[in-house]
Structures are given as structure tokens and as C-alpha cells.
Amino acid sequence: MNKILAPMEQTAKKVTALPDAQTVTEVTHWTDRLFSFRVTRPNSLRFRSGEFVMIGLLKDDGKPLLRAYSIASPSWDEELEFYSIKVQDGPLTSRLQHIQPGDEIILRPKPVGTLVHDALLPGKRLWFFATGTGIAPFASLIRDPQTFEDYDQVILTHTCREVAELEYGRQLVDHVRTDEMMAELLGEDNLKKLVYYPTTTREESPKMGRITDLLKDGTVFKDLDIPPMTRETDRAMVCGSMGLNTDLKEILEGFGLTEGANSEPAEYVVEKAFVG
Ligand code: A2P
């Protein structure tokens, strides 16, 4: 196997000498802006679904270049999955997008994050609001049995510019709904609790518009035939661009929800999706 760190440069250094090297096992390119990949999981790594870790590559000067990435795989998975944007002049993703099975990346095994069940008070309905690669922590959480044990309904919304950018999430939801192992793990009845609400903003699709607008004018509630959010019943996790996070916070606060944290659980939590 070709154990190089930066696949673009044949002279690149190996990271095998570093304790935090993990081997890439699979890479999928979804669009020219999006890809996902799987890596080996350190034996010692325990994490809560929804958390992130620092991953990256070695720079030419031998120093690590690391960024926060949500773990997209569930905590029971034997490998780790990540979902990433490709930025052509981005310091990390301009190189990371070229990784191939057998290559190594650096992974600091110290998971943290607020998009975890522990940061929310008990409720009836759980919303996952994602834009772009912000779906990653929810890809983990919708494969976690606790998500369905704790709530009567789980609603995943995903807003992207174009239809092709929804594909990772669409296939994931499809897999969760149809895979036998998933049904066994999550419970066949529990899977009926999962609602998927994809929208696009710049290409024609069955549901168009920013999720923020669709919440504000009540379209989401009408489409899903459910009552508007209340502090008593609804809990939410938000992961997207800075703009989405700020706008959704205001909307959720408008419904009476307050922001929670690991140390002080409440009704919603927010995290910025990695860009660059
Ligand atoms: P829009 O096309 O109207 O900007 P990006 O690819 O820029 O990260 O955006 C991903 C998706 O998030 C796009 O559909 C984009 O819509 C949407 N988006 C960006 N900013 C906001 C915001 N402040 N509130 C809601 N949706 C947003």
C-alpha cells in the first residue's frame, strides 16, 4: 500500500512516525465541490455521535495542518467517516481532496462538540437543521439508536444550492430506511419517526427555498402536517454556515427555545460547519 501523506507530491513525508496517523480506506466524490472519505479508527477513540475531531495533513515544513471535522459515522462504526467541501485554494482541502485509499491522514483522537444528546433537555420532536456539509454530524446522529429512543419524531432538513449536493444525504437516509442491519439496530418502528426534508435554493427541485424562510412563513409545518415549534415539545440541532446559524438561532429563540451546552442542557444547540 502506498503510504504517502500528500498524494500530489511523490516526495511527501510519511506520517507513520506520528502516533496520530490513520489510513484512508474509501473515498467518494459526490460533486466537484463535495467528497466523503473513510479512515481507520484508533482503538482508543470513543466519541458521542455528533462530535468533531481535528484532522489534517502535514505541511511541506513538516508541521500538521489541522481543521475541525464532524465525524459523520455513528459511534458504533468500526471506521470513521468524514464529509468535506473541496476548496481549490483552501489550505487543507485543496490537498485533502486528492487522498486515495492507502494514504494516511492525521487524526487527533480528542472528540468534542455541542451537537450531542447530552446538551439537550428531553423533548418530543428533534430537528436537525443542516446546510451543505453541515449534514455530517447528523449523518452520525441518525444512525444512533438513542436518537430514536429519546424522541417521537426526528426531522432532518438539508438545504443546498443544487440537487447533486443533496445526494450524500439522500443516499444516507435511503440506507437508514432500507438497510436490514439499520432496521435491527434502530428498530423498524423507530424508523417511521424519521422525516427527511431536503430543499434547494439555486436549482429546481420538488422543494425550493432556504429552510429559514420556509420556517418563518410556516411552509415546513404545513408540508409536514405538524404544529409549529414550542419550547415544551421541540429540540433542535443546527449545523451550517455562519449566516444560517445566526438566522436560525433567531428563529428558534422566536419559538421560545433557548441555547444549550454540554454543561447546561436546553432546547437547541448550534455548531459551525467546517469550510475551506
Ligand atoms: P443560498 O443559495 O440562498 O445562498 P453554501 O453552499 O454557500 O454553503 O450554501 C449552502 C446552502 O445554504 C445554500 O442553499 C444557501 O442558500 C443556504 N444558506 C446560506 N446562507 C443561509 C442563511 N443565512 N440562511 C439559510 N440558508 C442559507
Short mmCIF file of C-alpha atoms and ligand atoms in Angstrom, two decimals:
data_model
loop_
_atom_site.label_atom_id
_atom_site.label_comp_id
_atom_site.label_asym_id
_atom_site.label_seq_id
_atom_site.Cartn_x
_atom_site.Cartn_y
_atom_site.Cartn_z
CA MET A 1 0.00 0.00 0.00
CA ASN A 2 1.14 3.47 -0.88
CA LYS A 3 1.68 5.14 2.48
CA ILE A 4 2.23 8.71 1.48
CA LEU A 5 0.80 11.74 3.13
CA ALA A 6 0.28 14.28 0.38
CA PRO A 7 -0.72 12.30 -2.69
CA MET A 8 0.04 15.19 -5.04
CA GLU A 9 3.70 15.17 -4.12
CA GLN A 10 5.66 11.99 -4.56
CA THR A 11 8.34 13.39 -2.27
CA ALA A 12 5.86 13.85 0.58
CA LYS A 13 6.81 12.66 4.01
CA LYS A 14 5.14 9.69 5.64
CA VAL A 15 3.26 10.33 8.85
CA THR A 16 3.61 6.78 10.02
CA ALA A 17 6.11 8.09 12.53
CA LEU A 18 3.38 10.20 14.13
CA PRO A 19 1.12 8.49 16.66
CA ASP A 20 -1.99 10.12 15.13
CA ALA A 21 -1.76 8.74 11.56
CA GLN A 22 -4.83 6.91 10.21
CA THR A 23 -5.20 5.13 6.88
CA VAL A 24 -7.78 6.14 4.28
CA THR A 25 -9.99 3.16 3.33
CA GLU A 26 -12.51 4.69 0.93
CA VAL A 27 -13.08 7.97 -0.95
CA THR A 28 -16.29 9.04 -2.74
CA HIS A 29 -16.52 12.17 -4.87
CA TRP A 30 -20.11 13.47 -4.90
CA THR A 31 -19.67 16.65 -6.94
CA ASP A 32 -16.74 18.82 -7.94
CA ARG A 33 -17.27 20.62 -4.59
CA LEU A 34 -18.01 17.70 -2.25
CA PHE A 35 -16.43 14.39 -1.23
CA SER A 36 -16.59 11.92 1.63
CA PHE A 37 -13.97 9.52 2.91
CA ARG A 38 -13.49 6.79 5.48
CA VAL A 39 -10.40 6.15 7.59
CA THR A 40 -9.31 3.57 10.12
CA ARG A 41 -10.45 4.25 13.69
CA PRO A 42 -7.93 4.38 16.52
CA ASN A 43 -8.70 1.62 19.03
CA SER A 44 -8.77 4.09 21.87
CA LEU A 45 -11.18 6.56 20.23
CA ARG A 46 -14.57 6.80 21.93
CA PHE A 47 -16.93 9.61 20.88
CA ARG A 48 -20.54 10.68 21.16
CA SER A 49 -22.47 10.82 17.86
CA GLY A 50 -22.39 14.44 16.62
CA GLU A 51 -18.92 15.31 17.92
CA PHE A 52 -15.96 16.53 15.87
CA VAL A 53 -12.21 15.86 15.84
CA MET A 54 -9.23 17.66 14.34
CA ILE A 55 -7.95 16.06 11.14
CA GLY A 56 -5.46 17.13 8.51
CA LEU A 57 -2.20 16.61 6.65
CA LEU A 58 1.42 17.51 7.15
CA LYS A 59 2.55 20.74 5.52
CA ASP A 60 5.74 20.92 3.47
CA ASP A 61 7.53 22.26 6.54
CA GLY A 62 6.60 19.06 8.40
CA LYS A 63 4.07 20.75 10.68
CA PRO A 64 0.48 19.49 10.83
CA LEU A 65 -2.31 21.49 9.18
CA LEU A 66 -5.48 20.55 11.03
CA ARG A 67 -9.15 21.55 10.85
CA ALA A 68 -12.24 20.58 12.83
CA TYR A 69 -14.33 17.93 11.09
CA SER A 70 -17.56 16.41 12.37
CA ILE A 71 -17.47 12.64 12.47
CA ALA A 72 -20.18 11.57 10.03
CA SER A 73 -20.17 7.92 11.07
CA PRO A 74 -22.05 6.65 14.12
CA SER A 75 -20.18 5.91 17.33
CA TRP A 76 -20.61 2.13 16.86
CA ASP A 77 -18.93 2.08 13.42
CA GLU A 78 -15.51 0.42 13.25
CA GLU A 79 -14.22 3.08 10.84
CA LEU A 80 -14.60 6.88 10.80
CA GLU A 81 -16.35 8.76 8.01
CA PHE A 82 -15.98 12.45 7.08
CA TYR A 83 -17.82 14.65 4.59
CA SER A 84 -15.92 17.58 3.16
CA ILE A 85 -16.08 20.50 0.83
CA LYS A 86 -13.33 20.97 -1.79
CA VAL A 87 -11.96 24.49 -1.94
CA GLN A 88 -9.49 24.80 -4.79
CA ASP A 89 -7.32 27.34 -2.95
CA GLY A 90 -8.20 26.15 0.57
CA PRO A 91 -5.03 25.36 2.55
CA LEU A 92 -6.25 21.92 3.63
CA THR A 93 -8.99 20.79 1.24
CA SER A 94 -7.05 21.71 -1.91
CA ARG A 95 -4.80 18.79 -0.93
CA LEU A 96 -7.18 16.62 1.10
CA GLN A 97 -9.48 16.20 -1.91
CA HIS A 98 -6.76 14.13 -3.60
CA ILE A 99 -6.43 11.45 -0.91
CA GLN A 100 -6.83 7.85 -2.01
CA PRO A 101 -7.26 4.54 -0.20
CA GLY A 102 -3.96 3.61 1.43
CA ASP A 103 -2.91 7.21 2.07
CA GLU A 104 -2.58 8.50 5.59
CA ILE A 105 -4.10 11.50 7.32
CA ILE A 106 -3.54 12.91 10.78
CA LEU A 107 -6.39 12.48 13.26
CA ARG A 108 -6.20 13.84 16.80
CA PRO A 109 -8.33 11.46 18.86
CA LYS A 110 -9.90 14.11 21.11
CA PRO A 111 -13.58 14.38 20.20
CA VAL A 112 -15.55 17.45 21.34
CA GLY A 113 -18.71 19.30 20.33
CA THR A 114 -22.14 20.56 21.31
CA LEU A 115 -24.32 18.69 18.79
CA VAL A 116 -24.84 15.87 21.25
CA HIS A 117 -27.89 14.48 23.02
CA ASP A 118 -26.41 15.41 26.39
CA ALA A 119 -26.72 19.14 25.55
CA LEU A 120 -30.50 18.95 25.05
CA LEU A 121 -33.28 18.60 27.59
CA PRO A 122 -35.82 15.82 26.95
CA GLY A 123 -38.43 16.64 24.27
CA LYS A 124 -40.84 15.06 21.79
CA ARG A 125 -39.57 16.23 18.42
CA LEU A 126 -35.93 16.59 17.37
CA TRP A 127 -34.93 18.80 14.43
CA PHE A 128 -31.60 18.51 12.61
CA PHE A 129 -31.05 21.67 10.50
CA ALA A 130 -28.17 21.40 8.02
CA THR A 131 -26.82 23.28 5.03
CA GLY A 132 -24.07 21.90 2.77
CA THR A 133 -21.52 19.77 4.64
CA GLY A 134 -23.32 20.66 7.87
CA ILE A 135 -25.20 17.39 7.43
CA ALA A 136 -22.10 15.48 8.67
CA PRO A 137 -22.88 15.39 12.42
CA PHE A 138 -26.46 14.38 11.62
CA ALA A 139 -25.24 11.56 9.38
CA SER A 140 -23.79 10.24 12.63
CA LEU A 141 -26.81 11.02 14.80
CA ILE A 142 -29.45 9.46 12.50
CA ARG A 143 -27.58 6.16 12.80
CA ASP A 144 -27.53 6.34 16.60
CA PRO A 145 -30.23 4.32 18.41
CA GLN A 146 -30.50 6.97 21.17
CA THR A 147 -31.87 9.50 18.64
CA PHE A 148 -34.94 7.35 18.10
CA GLU A 149 -35.27 6.11 21.66
CA ASP A 150 -35.42 9.67 23.02
CA TYR A 151 -37.87 11.26 20.55
CA ASP A 152 -41.26 10.62 18.90
CA GLN A 153 -40.21 12.32 15.68
CA VAL A 154 -36.81 13.15 14.13
CA ILE A 155 -36.79 15.70 11.29
CA LEU A 156 -33.67 16.13 9.15
CA THR A 157 -33.70 19.24 6.96
CA HIS A 158 -30.91 19.77 4.44
CA THR A 159 -30.61 22.85 2.26
CA CYS A 160 -28.11 23.00 -0.62
CA ARG A 161 -27.68 25.15 -3.68
CA GLU A 162 -28.10 22.29 -6.16
CA VAL A 163 -29.79 18.89 -6.33
CA ALA A 164 -26.50 16.97 -6.71
CA GLU A 165 -25.32 18.42 -3.39
CA LEU A 166 -28.19 16.66 -1.62
CA GLU A 167 -27.11 13.22 -2.87
CA TYR A 168 -24.89 12.22 0.08
CA GLY A 169 -27.75 12.89 2.50
CA ARG A 170 -30.38 11.35 0.25
CA GLN A 171 -28.43 8.08 -0.06
CA LEU A 172 -27.75 8.07 3.65
CA VAL A 173 -31.43 8.45 4.56
CA ASP A 174 -32.29 5.79 2.00
CA HIS A 175 -29.75 3.44 3.56
CA VAL A 176 -31.04 4.06 7.09
CA ARG A 177 -34.61 3.41 5.94
CA THR A 178 -33.98 0.28 3.86
CA ASP A 179 -30.92 -1.49 5.25
CA GLU A 180 -31.72 -4.61 7.29
CA MET A 181 -28.94 -4.04 9.77
CA MET A 182 -30.19 -0.49 10.37
CA ALA A 183 -33.73 -1.74 10.99
CA GLU A 184 -32.39 -4.23 13.51
CA LEU A 185 -30.22 -1.67 15.25
CA LEU A 186 -32.61 1.28 15.30
CA GLY A 187 -35.89 -0.66 15.40
CA GLU A 188 -38.26 -0.93 12.44
CA ASP A 189 -40.98 1.11 14.16
CA ASN A 190 -38.46 3.73 15.21
CA LEU A 191 -37.50 4.32 11.59
CA LYS A 192 -41.02 5.61 10.92
CA LYS A 193 -40.09 8.54 13.16
CA LEU A 194 -37.52 9.78 10.64
CA VAL A 195 -38.64 12.64 8.38
CA TYR A 196 -36.36 13.93 5.62
CA TYR A 197 -36.91 17.46 4.26
CA PRO A 198 -34.38 18.38 1.55
CA THR A 199 -34.52 21.78 -0.17
CA THR A 200 -32.51 23.55 -2.87
CA THR A 201 -32.01 27.25 -3.41
CA ARG A 202 -30.40 27.62 -6.84
CA GLU A 203 -31.70 24.68 -8.85
CA GLU A 204 -35.22 23.45 -9.47
CA SER A 205 -36.28 20.62 -7.13
CA PRO A 206 -39.53 19.43 -5.51
CA LYS A 207 -38.96 21.80 -2.55
CA MET A 208 -37.20 25.07 -3.07
CA GLY A 209 -36.09 27.77 -0.63
CA ARG A 210 -33.90 28.42 2.37
CA ILE A 211 -35.06 26.46 5.41
CA THR A 212 -35.08 29.73 7.37
CA ASP A 213 -37.71 31.23 5.04
CA LEU A 214 -39.72 28.01 5.00
CA LEU A 215 -39.83 28.04 8.79
CA LYS A 216 -40.70 31.72 9.03
CA ASP A 217 -43.66 31.50 6.66
CA GLY A 218 -44.85 28.21 8.16
CA THR A 219 -44.34 26.16 4.96
CA VAL A 220 -42.38 23.41 6.76
CA PHE A 221 -45.12 22.83 9.32
CA LYS A 222 -47.79 22.80 6.61
CA ASP A 223 -45.78 20.42 4.40
CA LEU A 224 -45.14 18.02 7.26
CA ASP A 225 -48.61 18.45 8.74
CA ILE A 226 -47.28 19.22 12.20
CA PRO A 227 -47.90 22.05 14.66
CA PRO A 228 -45.33 24.90 14.93
CA MET A 229 -42.42 24.53 17.34
CA THR A 230 -42.82 25.05 21.05
CA ARG A 231 -40.35 25.11 23.91
CA GLU A 232 -42.19 22.22 25.57
CA THR A 233 -42.09 19.81 22.62
CA ASP A 234 -39.27 20.74 20.23
CA ARG A 235 -35.49 20.37 20.35
CA ALA A 236 -33.09 21.38 17.59
CA MET A 237 -29.51 20.96 16.44
CA VAL A 238 -28.13 23.36 13.83
CA CYS A 239 -25.04 22.95 11.65
CA GLY A 240 -24.22 25.14 8.67
CA SER A 241 -22.70 28.40 7.56
CA MET A 242 -22.32 31.32 9.94
CA GLY A 243 -25.30 33.02 8.27
CA LEU A 244 -27.57 30.02 8.68
CA ASN A 245 -26.56 29.54 12.29
CA THR A 246 -27.24 33.18 13.17
CA ASP A 247 -30.55 33.32 11.33
CA LEU A 248 -31.80 30.02 12.73
CA LYS A 249 -30.86 30.99 16.27
CA GLU A 250 -33.13 33.98 15.97
CA ILE A 251 -35.96 31.86 14.57
CA LEU A 252 -35.61 29.20 17.28
CA GLU A 253 -35.49 31.85 20.01
CA GLY A 254 -38.64 33.28 18.43
CA PHE A 255 -40.34 29.93 19.07
CA GLY A 256 -39.21 30.20 22.71
CA LEU A 257 -36.27 27.76 22.56
CA THR A 258 -33.01 28.64 24.37
CA GLU A 259 -29.48 27.60 23.52
CA GLY A 260 -27.97 24.67 25.43
CA ALA A 261 -24.47 23.37 26.07
CA ASN A 262 -22.90 20.23 27.49
CA SER A 263 -22.65 21.94 30.88
CA GLU A 264 -26.16 23.37 30.70
CA PRO A 265 -28.62 21.44 28.51
CA ALA A 266 -31.51 23.42 27.00
CA GLU A 267 -33.66 23.32 23.84
CA TYR A 268 -31.27 23.85 20.94
CA VAL A 269 -27.57 23.68 20.07
CA VAL A 270 -25.51 25.12 17.21
CA GLU A 271 -22.19 24.35 15.54
CA LYS A 272 -20.46 25.86 12.52
CA ALA A 273 -19.82 23.51 9.61
CA PHE A 274 -16.19 23.39 8.51
CA VAL A 275 -15.34 25.45 5.42
CA GLY A 276 -12.09 25.76 3.49
P1 A2P B 1 -28.48 30.43 -0.99
O1 A2P B 1 -28.25 29.72 -2.29
O2 A2P B 1 -29.76 31.21 -0.96
O3 A2P B 1 -27.29 31.24 -0.54
P2 A2P B 1 -23.23 27.41 0.66
O4 A2P B 1 -23.03 26.45 -0.48
O5 A2P B 1 -22.99 28.83 0.33
O6 A2P B 1 -22.57 26.97 1.92
O7 A2P B 1 -24.79 27.35 0.98
C1 A2P B 1 -25.44 26.14 1.23
C2 A2P B 1 -26.91 26.39 1.32
O8 A2P B 1 -27.19 27.18 2.49
C3 A2P B 1 -27.45 27.18 0.14
O9 A2P B 1 -28.64 26.58 -0.29
C4 A2P B 1 -27.68 28.56 0.71
O10 A2P B 1 -28.73 29.27 0.11
C5 A2P B 1 -28.04 28.23 2.14
N1 A2P B 1 -27.81 29.37 3.03
C6 A2P B 1 -26.76 30.20 3.05
N2 A2P B 1 -26.89 31.15 4.00
C7 A2P B 1 -28.07 30.91 4.60
C8 A2P B 1 -28.80 31.55 5.65
N3 A2P B 1 -28.32 32.62 6.28
N4 A2P B 1 -29.98 31.02 6.00
C9 A2P B 1 -30.47 29.94 5.35
N5 A2P B 1 -29.85 29.30 4.37
C10 A2P B 1 -28.67 29.76 3.98
#
